[in-house]
Coordinates of C-alpha atoms in Angstrom, one line a residue:
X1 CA -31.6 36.3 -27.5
X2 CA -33.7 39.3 -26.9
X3 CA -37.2 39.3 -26.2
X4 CA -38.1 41.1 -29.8
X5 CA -36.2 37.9 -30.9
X6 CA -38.0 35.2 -29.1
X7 CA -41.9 36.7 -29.5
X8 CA -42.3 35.6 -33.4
X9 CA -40.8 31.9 -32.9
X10 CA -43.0 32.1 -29.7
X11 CA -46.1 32.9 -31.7
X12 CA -45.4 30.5 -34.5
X13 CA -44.6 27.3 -32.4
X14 CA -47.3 28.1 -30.2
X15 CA -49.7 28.3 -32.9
X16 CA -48.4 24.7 -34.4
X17 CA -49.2 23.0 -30.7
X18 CA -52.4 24.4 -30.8
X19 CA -53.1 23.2 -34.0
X20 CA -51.3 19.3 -33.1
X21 CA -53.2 18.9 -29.5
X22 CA -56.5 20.6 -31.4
X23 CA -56.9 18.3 -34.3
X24 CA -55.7 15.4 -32.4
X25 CA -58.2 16.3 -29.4
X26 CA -61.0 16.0 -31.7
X27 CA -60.4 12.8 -33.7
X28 CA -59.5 11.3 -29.9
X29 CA -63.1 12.7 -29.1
X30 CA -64.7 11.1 -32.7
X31 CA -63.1 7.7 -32.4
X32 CA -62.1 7.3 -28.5
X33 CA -65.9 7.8 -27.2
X34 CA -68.0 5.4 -29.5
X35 CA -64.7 3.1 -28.9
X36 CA -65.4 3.5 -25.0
X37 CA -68.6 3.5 -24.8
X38 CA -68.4 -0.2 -27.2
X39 CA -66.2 -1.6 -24.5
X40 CA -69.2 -1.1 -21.9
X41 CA -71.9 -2.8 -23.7
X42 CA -70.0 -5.6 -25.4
X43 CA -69.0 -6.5 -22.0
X44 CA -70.5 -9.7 -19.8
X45 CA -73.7 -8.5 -18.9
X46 CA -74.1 -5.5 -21.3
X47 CA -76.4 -4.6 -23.5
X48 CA -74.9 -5.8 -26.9
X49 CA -73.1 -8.4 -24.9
X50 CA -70.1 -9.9 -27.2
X51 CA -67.7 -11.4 -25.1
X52 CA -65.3 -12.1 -28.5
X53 CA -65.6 -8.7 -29.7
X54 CA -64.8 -7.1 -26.2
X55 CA -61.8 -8.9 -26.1
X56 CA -60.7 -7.8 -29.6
X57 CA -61.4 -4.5 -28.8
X58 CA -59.9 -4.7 -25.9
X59 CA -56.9 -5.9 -26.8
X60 CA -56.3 -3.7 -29.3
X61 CA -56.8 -1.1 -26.8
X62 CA -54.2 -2.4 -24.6
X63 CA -51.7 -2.6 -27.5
X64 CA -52.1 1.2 -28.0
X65 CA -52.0 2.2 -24.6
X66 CA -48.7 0.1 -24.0
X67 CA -46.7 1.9 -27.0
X68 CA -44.2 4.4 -25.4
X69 CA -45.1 7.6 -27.5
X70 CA -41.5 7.5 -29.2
X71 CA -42.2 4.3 -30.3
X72 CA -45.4 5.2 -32.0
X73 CA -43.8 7.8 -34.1
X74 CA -41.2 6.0 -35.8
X75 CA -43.6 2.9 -35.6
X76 CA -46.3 5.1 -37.8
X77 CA -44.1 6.9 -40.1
X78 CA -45.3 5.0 -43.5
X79 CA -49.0 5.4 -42.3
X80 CA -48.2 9.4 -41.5
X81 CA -46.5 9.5 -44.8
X82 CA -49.6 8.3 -46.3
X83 CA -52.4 10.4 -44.3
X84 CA -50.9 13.4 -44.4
X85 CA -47.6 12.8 -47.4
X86 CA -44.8 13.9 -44.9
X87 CA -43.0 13.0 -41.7
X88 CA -42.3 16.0 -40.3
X89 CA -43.6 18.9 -39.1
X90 CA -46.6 19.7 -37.0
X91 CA -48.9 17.9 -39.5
X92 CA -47.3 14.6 -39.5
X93 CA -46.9 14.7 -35.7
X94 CA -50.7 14.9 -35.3
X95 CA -51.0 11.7 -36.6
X96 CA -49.0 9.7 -34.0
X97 CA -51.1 12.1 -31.1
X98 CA -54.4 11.4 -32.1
X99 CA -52.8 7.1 -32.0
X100 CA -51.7 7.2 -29.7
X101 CA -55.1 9.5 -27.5
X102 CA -57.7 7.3 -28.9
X103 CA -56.8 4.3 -26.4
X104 CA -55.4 6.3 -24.0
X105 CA -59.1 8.2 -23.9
X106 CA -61.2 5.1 -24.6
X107 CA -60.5 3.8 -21.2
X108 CA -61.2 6.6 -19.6
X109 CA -65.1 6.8 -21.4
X110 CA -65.2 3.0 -20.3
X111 CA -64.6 3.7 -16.8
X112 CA -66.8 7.1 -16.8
X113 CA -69.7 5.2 -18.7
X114 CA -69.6 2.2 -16.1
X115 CA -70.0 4.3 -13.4
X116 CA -73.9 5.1 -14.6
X117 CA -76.5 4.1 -12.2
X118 CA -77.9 0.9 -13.3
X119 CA -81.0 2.3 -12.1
X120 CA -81.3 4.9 -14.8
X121 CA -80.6 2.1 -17.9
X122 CA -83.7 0.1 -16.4
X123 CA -85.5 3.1 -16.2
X124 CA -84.8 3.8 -19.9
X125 CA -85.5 0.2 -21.0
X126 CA -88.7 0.0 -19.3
X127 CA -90.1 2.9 -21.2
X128 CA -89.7 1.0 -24.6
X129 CA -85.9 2.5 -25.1
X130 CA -83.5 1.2 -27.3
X131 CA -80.0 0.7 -27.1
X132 CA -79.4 4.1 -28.8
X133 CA -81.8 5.7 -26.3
X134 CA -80.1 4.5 -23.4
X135 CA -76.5 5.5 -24.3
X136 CA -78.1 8.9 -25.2
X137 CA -80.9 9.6 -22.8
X138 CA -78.9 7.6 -20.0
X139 CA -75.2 7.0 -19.9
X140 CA -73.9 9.8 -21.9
X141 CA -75.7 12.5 -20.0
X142 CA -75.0 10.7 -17.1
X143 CA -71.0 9.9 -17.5
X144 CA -70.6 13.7 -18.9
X145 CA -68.3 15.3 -16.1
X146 CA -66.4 12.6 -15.8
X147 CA -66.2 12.6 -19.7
X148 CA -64.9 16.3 -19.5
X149 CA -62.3 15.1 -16.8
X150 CA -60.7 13.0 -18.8
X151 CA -60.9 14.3 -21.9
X152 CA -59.4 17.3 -19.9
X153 CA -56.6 14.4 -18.8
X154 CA -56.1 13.8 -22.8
X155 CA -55.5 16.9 -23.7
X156 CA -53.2 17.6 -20.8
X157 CA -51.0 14.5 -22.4
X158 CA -51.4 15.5 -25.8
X159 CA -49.6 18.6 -24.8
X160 CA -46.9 16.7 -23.3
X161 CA -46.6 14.2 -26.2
X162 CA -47.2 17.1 -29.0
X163 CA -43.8 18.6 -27.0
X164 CA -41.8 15.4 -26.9
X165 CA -43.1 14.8 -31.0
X166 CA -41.3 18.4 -31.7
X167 CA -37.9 16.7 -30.3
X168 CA -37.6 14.7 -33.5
X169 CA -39.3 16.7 -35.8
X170 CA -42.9 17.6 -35.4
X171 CA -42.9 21.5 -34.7
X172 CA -44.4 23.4 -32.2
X173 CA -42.9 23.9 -28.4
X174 CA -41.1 21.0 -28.2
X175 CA -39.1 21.6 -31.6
X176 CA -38.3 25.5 -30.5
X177 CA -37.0 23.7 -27.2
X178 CA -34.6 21.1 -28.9
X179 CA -33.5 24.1 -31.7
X180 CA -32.9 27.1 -29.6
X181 CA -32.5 26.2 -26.2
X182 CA -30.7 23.6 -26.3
X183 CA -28.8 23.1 -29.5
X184 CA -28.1 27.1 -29.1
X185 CA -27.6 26.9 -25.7
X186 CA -30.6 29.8 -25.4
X187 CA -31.3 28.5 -21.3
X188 CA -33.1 31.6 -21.8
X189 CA -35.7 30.6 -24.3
X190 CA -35.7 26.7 -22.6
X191 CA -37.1 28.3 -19.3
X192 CA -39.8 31.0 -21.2
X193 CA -40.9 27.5 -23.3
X194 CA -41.4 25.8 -20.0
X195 CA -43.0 28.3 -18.1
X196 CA -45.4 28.7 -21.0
X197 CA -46.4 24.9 -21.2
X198 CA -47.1 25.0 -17.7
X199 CA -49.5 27.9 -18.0
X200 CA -51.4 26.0 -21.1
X201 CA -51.6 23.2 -18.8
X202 CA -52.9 24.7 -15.9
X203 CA -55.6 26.5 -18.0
X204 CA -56.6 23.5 -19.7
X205 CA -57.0 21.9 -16.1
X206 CA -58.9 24.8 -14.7
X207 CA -61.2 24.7 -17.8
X208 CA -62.2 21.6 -17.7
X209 CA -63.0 21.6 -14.1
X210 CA -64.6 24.2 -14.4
X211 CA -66.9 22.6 -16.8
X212 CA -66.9 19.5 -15.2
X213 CA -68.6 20.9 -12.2
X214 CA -71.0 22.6 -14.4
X215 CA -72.3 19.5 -16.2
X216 CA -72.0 17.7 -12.8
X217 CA -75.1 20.2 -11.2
X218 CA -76.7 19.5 -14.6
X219 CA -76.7 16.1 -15.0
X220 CA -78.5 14.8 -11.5
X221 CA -80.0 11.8 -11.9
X222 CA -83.2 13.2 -10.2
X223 CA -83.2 15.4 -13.2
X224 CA -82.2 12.7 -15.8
X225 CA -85.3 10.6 -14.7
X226 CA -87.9 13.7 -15.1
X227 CA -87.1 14.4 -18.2
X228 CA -87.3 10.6 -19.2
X229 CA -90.6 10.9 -18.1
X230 CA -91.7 13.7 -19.7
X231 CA -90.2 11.9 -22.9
X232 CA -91.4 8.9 -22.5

């Protein structure tokens, strides 16, 4: 297979991961943050402490983080079916990524949000803030790069499931892989695919360090508690 003949199938599949890991990065972001964040302060000793709750949640977290990504998308076929009326395709596979993220990610905001100087939450409280305030003025602004970090690590395993999800079905890289080099026996067109999702990966990596360490000279908690007081 020619280069002329790869380019197009290149373009389309490429397209159809960015479109998977994309969507599936931001419903991970919507639900996976307020989800992380929720295990934090129903915890002993937070500030909406629940100790029933956090175990529910909790639990349910660990369920979806112990799924084996296969698993989850012949597990979830009905409720793909019903979300977006099909199984296949690049559309039904986002379903089983973002399912699969959500857990995956939540942790990851639960151990970035504990890592927030107590300090600053007393500081917030003892200017009259609420709960709201303090996730917002405190351990948001706070947890940020390491937020970015591993949202960066989501979207670095969305790219490896959204490959694996094109195996059986779900488009993009993966499914070009499976179709033409190996089913065609194009080892070709199997190395080009690889080399490719190792570049995206590597520039999603650099990215988000890159922001990371942007947000991190940003968010100094000698900063944080100067603009507290000139909100206060």
């Amino acid at each position: 297979m020619t280069w002329d003949d790869m380019q197009p199938l290149l373009h389309d599949a490429t397209i159809e991961t960015f479109q998977m890991v994309g969507i599936a990065t931001l419903v991970t972001l919507l639900l996976g943050l307020p989800l992380g964040v929720l295990l934090v302060l129903t915890d002993k000793g937070g500030l909406w402490q629940n100790r029933p709750v956090n175990k529910v949640v909790g639990a349910v977290v660990n369920v979806g983080r112990s799924l084996p990504f296969v698993i989850l998308l012949v597990a979830l076929i009905p409720f793909t079916r019903w979300v977006v009326g099909t199984s296949i395709g690049w559309q039904a596979a986002t379903v089983p990524l973002a399912v699969g993220a959500i857990p995956f990610y939540a942790r990851l905001v639960e151990g970035a949000v504990r890592g927030v100087d107590g300090g600053l939450v007393e500081a917030v409280q003892s200017m009259g803030g609420s709960t709201w305030a303090v996730v917002r003025k405190a351990l948001l602004p706070e947890a940020l790069p390491a937020l970015v970090s591993g949202l960066t690590t989501t979207v670095i395993a969305l790219i490896g499931y959204s490959a694996m999800a094109g195996t059986v079905g779900g488009g993009g890289l993966g499914n070009l892989a499976i179709t033409y080099g190996y089913m065609r026996f194009e080892t070709g067109f199997m190395v080009v695919i690889v080399i490719e999702l190792v570049v995206l990966v590597t520039l999603v990596q650099l990215l988000g360090d890159l922001i990371g360490r942007r947000l991190g000279h940003r968010g100094a908690t000698a900063g944080l508690l100067a603009r507290l007081r000139r909100t206060a």
